PDB file of C-alpha atoms in Angstrom:
ATOM      1  CA  MET A   1     -16.927  36.227   3.850  1.00  0.00           C
ATOM      2  CA  THR A   2     -14.070  36.459   1.375  1.00  0.00           C
ATOM      3  CA  SER A   3     -14.106  34.397  -1.803  1.00  0.00           C
ATOM      4  CA  LEU A   4     -11.923  31.333  -2.184  1.00  0.00           C
ATOM      5  CA  PRO A   5      -9.527  30.692  -5.084  1.00  0.00           C
ATOM      6  CA  PRO A   6     -11.445  30.124  -8.332  1.00  0.00           C
ATOM      7  CA  LEU A   7     -12.131  26.585  -9.476  1.00  0.00           C
ATOM      8  CA  ILE A   8     -11.227  25.471 -13.005  1.00  0.00           C
ATOM      9  CA  VAL A   9     -12.516  22.256 -14.572  1.00  0.00           C
ATOM     10  CA  PRO A  10      -9.805  21.292 -17.090  1.00  0.00           C
ATOM     11  CA  HIS A  11     -11.116  19.974 -20.385  1.00  0.00           C
ATOM     12  CA  ARG A  12      -9.844  16.449 -19.744  1.00  0.00           C
ATOM     13  CA  PHE A  13     -12.336  16.127 -16.881  1.00  0.00           C
ATOM     14  CA  ASN A  14     -15.352  16.439 -19.158  1.00  0.00           C
ATOM     15  CA  GLY A  15     -18.557  14.432 -18.923  1.00  0.00           C
ATOM     16  CA  PRO A  16     -20.534  15.599 -21.934  1.00  0.00           C
ATOM     17  CA  PRO A  17     -18.112  17.044 -24.517  1.00  0.00           C
ATOM     18  CA  ARG A  18     -18.714  20.695 -23.561  1.00  0.00           C
ATOM     19  CA  SER A  19     -19.086  20.480 -19.773  1.00  0.00           C
ATOM     20  CA  GLY A  20     -17.406  19.047 -16.712  1.00  0.00           C
ATOM     21  CA  ASN A  21     -17.963  15.573 -15.359  1.00  0.00           C
ATOM     22  CA  GLY A  22     -20.475  15.995 -12.555  1.00  0.00           C
ATOM     23  CA  GLY A  23     -18.624  13.794 -10.094  1.00  0.00           C
ATOM     24  CA  TRP A  24     -15.227  15.418 -10.644  1.00  0.00           C
ATOM     25  CA  THR A  25     -16.669  18.919 -10.443  1.00  0.00           C
ATOM     26  CA  SER A  26     -18.622  18.072  -7.294  1.00  0.00           C
ATOM     27  CA  GLY A  27     -15.549  16.559  -5.654  1.00  0.00           C
ATOM     28  CA  ALA A  28     -13.434  19.569  -6.550  1.00  0.00           C
ATOM     29  CA  LEU A  29     -16.014  21.876  -4.955  1.00  0.00           C
ATOM     30  CA  ALA A  30     -16.196  19.610  -1.879  1.00  0.00           C
ATOM     31  CA  THR A  31     -12.469  20.109  -1.317  1.00  0.00           C
ATOM     32  CA  THR A  32     -13.039  23.835  -0.796  1.00  0.00           C
ATOM     33  CA  LEU A  33     -14.918  23.130   2.455  1.00  0.00           C
ATOM     34  CA  PRO A  34     -12.910  23.099   5.711  1.00  0.00           C
ATOM     35  CA  ALA A  35     -13.212  19.289   5.881  1.00  0.00           C
ATOM     36  CA  GLN A  36     -11.317  19.138   2.547  1.00  0.00           C
ATOM     37  CA  GLY A  37     -13.644  16.426   1.258  1.00  0.00           C
ATOM     38  CA  LEU A  38     -12.165  13.580   3.340  1.00  0.00           C
ATOM     39  CA  GLY A  39     -13.995  11.664   6.064  1.00  0.00           C
ATOM     40  CA  THR A  40     -17.098  13.856   5.958  1.00  0.00           C
ATOM     41  CA  ALA A  41     -20.176  13.407   3.781  1.00  0.00           C
ATOM     42  CA  VAL A  42     -20.839  16.360   1.475  1.00  0.00           C
ATOM     43  CA  THR A  43     -23.817  17.022  -0.788  1.00  0.00           C
ATOM     44  CA  VAL A  44     -23.294  18.920  -4.048  1.00  0.00           C
ATOM     45  CA  THR A  45     -26.204  20.115  -6.174  1.00  0.00           C
ATOM     46  CA  LEU A  46     -25.443  20.943  -9.811  1.00  0.00           C
ATOM     47  CA  ARG A  47     -27.575  23.801 -11.132  1.00  0.00           C
ATOM     48  CA  GLN A  48     -26.201  23.938 -14.685  1.00  0.00           C
ATOM     49  CA  PRO A  49     -23.520  22.173 -16.773  1.00  0.00           C
ATOM     50  CA  PRO A  50     -20.088  23.165 -15.427  1.00  0.00           C
ATOM     51  CA  PRO A  51     -18.100  25.001 -18.119  1.00  0.00           C
ATOM     52  CA  LEU A  52     -14.616  23.828 -19.019  1.00  0.00           C
ATOM     53  CA  ASP A  53     -11.291  25.640 -18.783  1.00  0.00           C
ATOM     54  CA  VAL A  54     -12.646  28.844 -17.230  1.00  0.00           C
ATOM     55  CA  PRO A  55     -11.999  30.196 -13.699  1.00  0.00           C
ATOM     56  CA  MET A  56     -15.217  30.046 -11.654  1.00  0.00           C
ATOM     57  CA  PRO A  57     -15.540  31.995  -8.405  1.00  0.00           C
ATOM     58  CA  VAL A  58     -16.086  29.928  -5.241  1.00  0.00           C
ATOM     59  CA  LEU A  59     -18.014  31.794  -2.570  1.00  0.00           C
ATOM     60  CA  PRO A  60     -18.085  30.470   1.021  1.00  0.00           C
ATOM     61  CA  THR A  61     -21.557  30.361   2.570  1.00  0.00           C
ATOM     62  CA  ALA A  62     -22.857  29.677   6.053  1.00  0.00           C
ATOM     63  CA  ALA A  63     -23.660  26.111   4.956  1.00  0.00           C
ATOM     64  CA  GLY A  64     -20.741  25.381   2.621  1.00  0.00           C
ATOM     65  CA  ALA A  65     -19.719  26.906  -0.716  1.00  0.00           C
ATOM     66  CA  THR A  66     -21.242  28.072  -3.999  1.00  0.00           C
ATOM     67  CA  LEU A  67     -19.626  27.824  -7.441  1.00  0.00           C
ATOM     68  CA  THR A  68     -20.629  30.495  -9.968  1.00  0.00           C
ATOM     69  CA  HIS A  69     -20.026  31.483 -13.594  1.00  0.00           C
ATOM     70  CA  ASP A  70     -21.092  34.765 -15.212  1.00  0.00           C
ATOM     71  CA  GLY A  71     -23.073  35.577 -12.091  1.00  0.00           C
ATOM     72  CA  GLN A  72     -25.080  32.341 -12.231  1.00  0.00           C
ATOM     73  CA  VAL A  73     -24.892  29.464  -9.740  1.00  0.00           C
ATOM     74  CA  VAL A  74     -23.221  26.366 -11.204  1.00  0.00           C
ATOM     75  CA  ALA A  75     -23.147  24.198  -8.063  1.00  0.00           C
ATOM     76  CA  GLU A  76     -23.706  24.362  -4.318  1.00  0.00           C
ATOM     77  CA  ALA A  77     -21.910  22.279  -1.675  1.00  0.00           C
ATOM     78  CA  VAL A  78     -23.157  21.688   1.874  1.00  0.00           C
ATOM     79  CA  TYR A  79     -22.359  19.180   4.582  1.00  0.00           C
ATOM     80  CA  ALA A  80     -24.695  16.209   4.145  1.00  0.00           C
ATOM     81  CA  GLU A  81     -27.598  15.614   6.484  1.00  0.00           C
ATOM     82  CA  ALA A  82     -26.867  11.860   6.496  1.00  0.00           C
ATOM     83  CA  ARG A  83     -24.068   9.549   5.379  1.00  0.00           C
ATOM     84  CA  PRO A  84     -24.650   7.631   2.149  1.00  0.00           C
ATOM     85  CA  VAL A  85     -25.725   4.009   2.631  1.00  0.00           C
ATOM     86  CA  PRO A  86     -23.176   1.730   0.888  1.00  0.00           C
ATOM     87  CA  VAL A  87     -24.111  -0.644  -1.915  1.00  0.00           C
ATOM     88  CA  ALA A  88     -23.455  -4.302  -1.097  1.00  0.00           C
ATOM     89  CA  PRO A  89     -20.058  -5.530  -2.362  1.00  0.00           C
ATOM     90  CA  VAL A  90     -19.355  -8.074  -5.079  1.00  0.00           C
ATOM     91  CA  PRO A  91     -16.174 -10.146  -5.547  1.00  0.00           C
ATOM     92  CA  ALA A  92     -13.445  -8.612  -7.704  1.00  0.00           C
ATOM     93  CA  THR A  93     -13.661 -11.530 -10.157  1.00  0.00           C
ATOM     94  CA  VAL A  94     -17.390 -10.919 -10.641  1.00  0.00           C
ATOM     95  CA  ALA A  95     -16.808  -7.192 -11.182  1.00  0.00           C
ATOM     96  CA  ALA A  96     -14.095  -7.846 -13.771  1.00  0.00           C
ATOM     97  CA  GLU A  97     -16.297 -10.286 -15.671  1.00  0.00           C
ATOM     98  CA  ALA A  98     -19.165  -7.784 -15.659  1.00  0.00           C
ATOM     99  CA  GLU A  99     -17.134  -5.248 -17.650  1.00  0.00           C
ATOM    100  CA  ALA A 100     -17.741  -7.249 -20.832  1.00  0.00           C
ATOM    101  CA  ARG A 101     -21.476  -6.547 -20.354  1.00  0.00           C
ATOM    102  CA  TYR A 102     -20.995  -2.777 -20.114  1.00  0.00           C
ATOM    103  CA  PRO A 103     -23.790  -1.251 -22.247  1.00  0.00           C
ATOM    104  CA  GLY A 104     -21.630   1.757 -23.076  1.00  0.00           C
ATOM    105  CA  HIS A 105     -19.465  -0.374 -25.345  1.00  0.00           C
ATOM    106  CA  GLN A 106     -22.394  -0.434 -27.798  1.00  0.00           C
ATOM    107  CA  VAL A 107     -24.393   2.748 -27.075  1.00  0.00           C
ATOM    108  CA  HIS A 108     -23.077   5.671 -25.034  1.00  0.00           C
ATOM    109  CA  PRO A 109     -24.621   9.161 -24.752  1.00  0.00           C
ATOM    110  CA  PHE A 110     -21.187  10.726 -24.060  1.00  0.00           C
ATOM    111  CA  PRO A 111     -18.415   8.360 -25.268  1.00  0.00           C
ATOM    112  CA  SER A 112     -15.623  10.794 -24.367  1.00  0.00           C
ATOM    113  CA  CYS A 113     -16.636  10.988 -20.675  1.00  0.00           C
ATOM    114  CA  TYR A 114     -13.616  11.128 -18.353  1.00  0.00           C
ATOM    115  CA  VAL A 115     -14.995   8.338 -16.152  1.00  0.00           C
ATOM    116  CA  CYS A 116     -16.812   5.829 -18.340  1.00  0.00           C
ATOM    117  CA  GLY A 117     -16.138   6.894 -21.918  1.00  0.00           C
ATOM    118  CA  PRO A 118     -14.858   4.048 -24.116  1.00  0.00           C
ATOM    119  CA  ASP A 119     -13.161   6.617 -26.371  1.00  0.00           C
ATOM    120  CA  ARG A 120     -10.746   7.649 -23.603  1.00  0.00           C
ATOM    121  CA  ARG A 121      -7.256   6.136 -23.653  1.00  0.00           C
ATOM    122  CA  VAL A 122      -5.638   4.246 -20.769  1.00  0.00           C
ATOM    123  CA  GLY A 123      -3.961   6.846 -18.551  1.00  0.00           C
ATOM    124  CA  ASP A 124      -6.232   9.592 -19.857  1.00  0.00           C
ATOM    125  CA  GLY A 125      -9.721   8.601 -18.661  1.00  0.00           C
ATOM    126  CA  LEU A 126     -10.654   6.349 -15.764  1.00  0.00           C
ATOM    127  CA  ARG A 127     -12.188   3.768 -18.135  1.00  0.00           C
ATOM    128  CA  ILE A 128     -14.615   2.399 -15.534  1.00  0.00           C
ATOM    129  CA  PHE A 129     -17.000   0.131 -17.456  1.00  0.00           C
ATOM    130  CA  PRO A 130     -19.718  -1.187 -15.103  1.00  0.00           C
ATOM    131  CA  GLY A 131     -21.781  -4.143 -16.292  1.00  0.00           C
ATOM    132  CA  SER A 132     -24.750  -5.929 -14.787  1.00  0.00           C
ATOM    133  CA  VAL A 133     -24.221  -8.259 -11.827  1.00  0.00           C
ATOM    134  CA  GLY A 134     -27.910  -9.044 -11.414  1.00  0.00           C
ATOM    135  CA  GLY A 135     -30.928  -7.190 -10.132  1.00  0.00           C
ATOM    136  CA  GLU A 136     -30.418  -3.434 -10.378  1.00  0.00           C
ATOM    137  CA  ARG A 137     -26.690  -3.517  -9.672  1.00  0.00           C
ATOM    138  CA  VAL A 138     -23.634  -3.039 -11.852  1.00  0.00           C
ATOM    139  CA  ALA A 139     -19.946  -3.427 -11.054  1.00  0.00           C
ATOM    140  CA  ALA A 140     -16.500  -2.892 -12.501  1.00  0.00           C
ATOM    141  CA  SER A 141     -12.883  -3.171 -11.411  1.00  0.00           C
ATOM    142  CA  TRP A 142     -10.688  -0.073 -11.335  1.00  0.00           C
ATOM    143  CA  THR A 143      -6.973   0.542 -10.913  1.00  0.00           C
ATOM    144  CA  PRO A 144      -6.297   4.281 -10.391  1.00  0.00           C
ATOM    145  CA  TYR A 145      -3.372   5.944 -12.151  1.00  0.00           C
ATOM    146  CA  GLU A 146      -3.904   9.159 -10.168  1.00  0.00           C
ATOM    147  CA  SER A 147      -5.444   9.822  -6.770  1.00  0.00           C
ATOM    148  CA  ALA A 148      -7.273  12.875  -5.437  1.00  0.00           C
ATOM    149  CA  VAL A 149     -10.635  13.628  -3.842  1.00  0.00           C
ATOM    150  CA  PRO A 150     -12.206  14.802  -7.132  1.00  0.00           C
ATOM    151  CA  VAL A 151     -11.013  11.602  -8.838  1.00  0.00           C
ATOM    152  CA  ALA A 152     -12.646   9.481  -6.109  1.00  0.00           C
ATOM    153  CA  TRP A 153     -15.910  11.404  -6.534  1.00  0.00           C
ATOM    154  CA  ALA A 154     -15.680  10.878 -10.299  1.00  0.00           C
ATOM    155  CA  ALA A 155     -15.176   7.133  -9.862  1.00  0.00           C
ATOM    156  CA  LEU A 156     -18.409   7.037  -7.838  1.00  0.00           C
ATOM    157  CA  ASP A 157     -20.380   9.071 -10.377  1.00  0.00           C
ATOM    158  CA  CYS A 158     -20.984   7.080 -13.579  1.00  0.00           C
ATOM    159  CA  PRO A 159     -21.345   3.602 -11.981  1.00  0.00           C
ATOM    160  CA  GLY A 160     -24.462   4.953 -10.322  1.00  0.00           C
ATOM    161  CA  GLY A 161     -25.785   6.196 -13.627  1.00  0.00           C
ATOM    162  CA  TRP A 162     -25.175   2.915 -15.428  1.00  0.00           C
ATOM    163  CA  SER A 163     -27.182   1.027 -12.826  1.00  0.00           C
ATOM    164  CA  SER A 164     -30.179   2.709 -14.463  1.00  0.00           C
ATOM    165  CA  ASP A 165     -31.352   2.642 -18.079  1.00  0.00           C
ATOM    166  CA  LEU A 166     -29.005   5.253 -19.559  1.00  0.00           C
ATOM    167  CA  GLU A 167     -29.693   3.940 -23.059  1.00  0.00           C
ATOM    168  CA  GLY A 168     -33.449   4.446 -22.745  1.00  0.00           C
ATOM    169  CA  ARG A 169     -33.300   7.312 -20.223  1.00  0.00           C
ATOM    170  CA  PRO A 170     -30.162   9.380 -20.972  1.00  0.00           C
ATOM    171  CA  SER A 171     -29.461  11.375 -17.819  1.00  0.00           C
ATOM    172  CA  VAL A 172     -27.008  13.773 -16.238  1.00  0.00           C
ATOM    173  CA  LEU A 173     -26.048  14.116 -12.600  1.00  0.00           C
ATOM    174  CA  GLY A 174     -28.140  16.609 -10.633  1.00  0.00           C
ATOM    175  CA  ARG A 175     -27.083  15.927  -7.044  1.00  0.00           C
ATOM    176  CA  MET A 176     -24.439  13.786  -5.380  1.00  0.00           C
ATOM    177  CA  THR A 177     -23.729  13.049  -1.740  1.00  0.00           C
ATOM    178  CA  ALA A 178     -20.354  11.392  -1.192  1.00  0.00           C
ATOM    179  CA  GLU A 179     -18.149  10.343   1.682  1.00  0.00           C
ATOM    180  CA  VAL A 180     -14.509   9.638   0.804  1.00  0.00           C
ATOM    181  CA  ARG A 181     -13.134   7.751   3.789  1.00  0.00           C
ATOM    182  CA  SER A 182      -9.622   7.338   2.375  1.00  0.00           C
ATOM    183  CA  LEU A 183      -7.946   8.168  -0.908  1.00  0.00           C
ATOM    184  CA  PRO A 184      -7.560   5.274  -3.361  1.00  0.00           C
ATOM    185  CA  ARG A 185      -3.949   4.243  -3.854  1.00  0.00           C
ATOM    186  CA  THR A 186      -2.536   4.199  -7.346  1.00  0.00           C
ATOM    187  CA  SER A 187      -1.775   0.861  -8.980  1.00  0.00           C
ATOM    188  CA  GLU A 188      -4.046  -1.018  -6.550  1.00  0.00           C
ATOM    189  CA  ARG A 189      -7.168  -2.804  -7.722  1.00  0.00           C
ATOM    190  CA  TYR A 190     -10.591  -1.651  -6.517  1.00  0.00           C
ATOM    191  CA  VAL A 191     -14.190  -2.620  -7.178  1.00  0.00           C
ATOM    192  CA  VAL A 192     -16.928  -0.090  -7.878  1.00  0.00           C
ATOM    193  CA  VAL A 193     -20.545  -1.210  -7.418  1.00  0.00           C
ATOM    194  CA  GLY A 194     -23.553   0.842  -8.545  1.00  0.00           C
ATOM    195  CA  GLU A 195     -27.217   0.360  -7.700  1.00  0.00           C
ATOM    196  CA  GLN A 196     -30.504   1.891  -8.837  1.00  0.00           C
ATOM    197  CA  ARG A 197     -32.688   2.767  -5.867  1.00  0.00           C
ATOM    198  CA  GLY A 198     -35.750   4.458  -7.354  1.00  0.00           C
ATOM    199  CA  LEU A 199     -37.494   6.367 -10.155  1.00  0.00           C
ATOM    200  CA  ASP A 200     -39.694   9.450  -9.926  1.00  0.00           C
ATOM    201  CA  GLY A 201     -40.642  11.119 -13.212  1.00  0.00           C
ATOM    202  CA  ARG A 202     -37.469  12.570 -14.730  1.00  0.00           C
ATOM    203  CA  ARG A 203     -35.454  11.689 -11.629  1.00  0.00           C
ATOM    204  CA  THR A 204     -33.468   8.492 -11.060  1.00  0.00           C
ATOM    205  CA  PHE A 205     -32.035   7.677  -7.627  1.00  0.00           C
ATOM    206  CA  THR A 206     -28.842   5.618  -7.500  1.00  0.00           C
ATOM    207  CA  ALA A 207     -25.854   4.837  -5.282  1.00  0.00           C
ATOM    208  CA  ALA A 208     -22.277   3.642  -5.735  1.00  0.00           C
ATOM    209  CA  THR A 209     -19.549   2.336  -3.449  1.00  0.00           C
ATOM    210  CA  LEU A 210     -15.812   1.944  -3.992  1.00  0.00           C
ATOM    211  CA  TYR A 211     -14.380  -1.136  -2.274  1.00  0.00           C
ATOM    212  CA  GLY A 212     -10.789  -1.978  -1.464  1.00  0.00           C
ATOM    213  CA  PRO A 213      -9.280  -5.258  -0.221  1.00  0.00           C
ATOM    214  CA  ASP A 214     -11.406  -7.297   2.198  1.00  0.00           C
ATOM    215  CA  ASP A 215     -14.501  -5.303   1.188  1.00  0.00           C
ATOM    216  CA  GLU A 216     -13.216  -2.156   2.856  1.00  0.00           C
ATOM    217  CA  VAL A 217     -15.438   0.815   2.012  1.00  0.00           C
ATOM    218  CA  VAL A 218     -13.050   3.401   0.571  1.00  0.00           C
ATOM    219  CA  ALA A 219     -15.755   5.817  -0.586  1.00  0.00           C
ATOM    220  CA  THR A 220     -19.506   5.753  -1.085  1.00  0.00           C
ATOM    221  CA  ALA A 221     -22.127   7.992  -2.687  1.00  0.00           C
ATOM    222  CA  GLU A 222     -25.797   8.521  -3.489  1.00  0.00           C
ATOM    223  CA  HIS A 223     -27.059  10.379  -6.554  1.00  0.00           C
ATOM    224  CA  VAL A 224     -30.030  12.032  -8.191  1.00  0.00           C
ATOM    225  CA  TRP A 225     -30.053  12.021 -12.019  1.00  0.00           C
ATOM    226  CA  PHE A 226     -32.283  13.944 -14.439  1.00  0.00           C
ATOM    227  CA  THR A 227     -33.246  12.709 -17.887  1.00  0.00           C
ATOM    228  CA  VAL A 228     -32.046  14.907 -20.760  1.00  0.00           C
ATOM    229  CA  ASP A 229     -31.735  14.988 -24.518  1.00  0.00           C
ATOM    230  CA  PRO A 230     -28.026  14.214 -25.096  1.00  0.00           C
ATOM    231  CA  ARG A 231     -28.069  16.425 -28.215  1.00  0.00           C
ATOM    232  CA  ASP A 232     -28.434  19.447 -25.933  1.00  0.00           C
ATOM    233  CA  PHE A 233     -25.033  18.660 -24.381  1.00  0.00           C
ATOM    234  CA  ARG A 234     -22.979  17.906 -27.485  1.00  0.00           C
TER     235      ARG A 234
END
């Protein structure tokens, strides 16, 4: 098999300061598959922090595609064995009110994160700030200023993480299965809902769903997170 065009994670799509946002990177790799990341569930496993601003070879495999850097595997994409199960919706008014309870406003392991970093400006980061809506769920409203498959994956990333105890258990994304059913439209209002679904040692299992008008599922995802020391990523 011949290699595909290299993938570059521009610096603005960072998660931790020195590496790519896991959701954006995973979505970008998903678009290299023949399904182009739309309408088909894809699972991406991150093996190491994705470096920024460097071309990374993408190698097609029998099951999907592998992203490498300096001869080491960064991420692997395969078609998912099962579709992610959506998180139950919440009203847009409830999601908007929940943003004031976003824990990241006070304590954030990576405040410059492209998706949920409070240090990012409007029009630069997504500024999705999910707050508690009861139980083990969080929600936020979101109005995209740009639309692409990697952006949709990114929007589904951090809301899953914040449904868990990121203050007490700082974590980074290890695996994400996402199904983008349609691309979000710019300047329209959406609701993102995240949910914690389990704990197992260093692993946290979460999910997130992006809802449009009339509770239409625009995209949905399930995640596996691994606890880390944030100082190792700064």
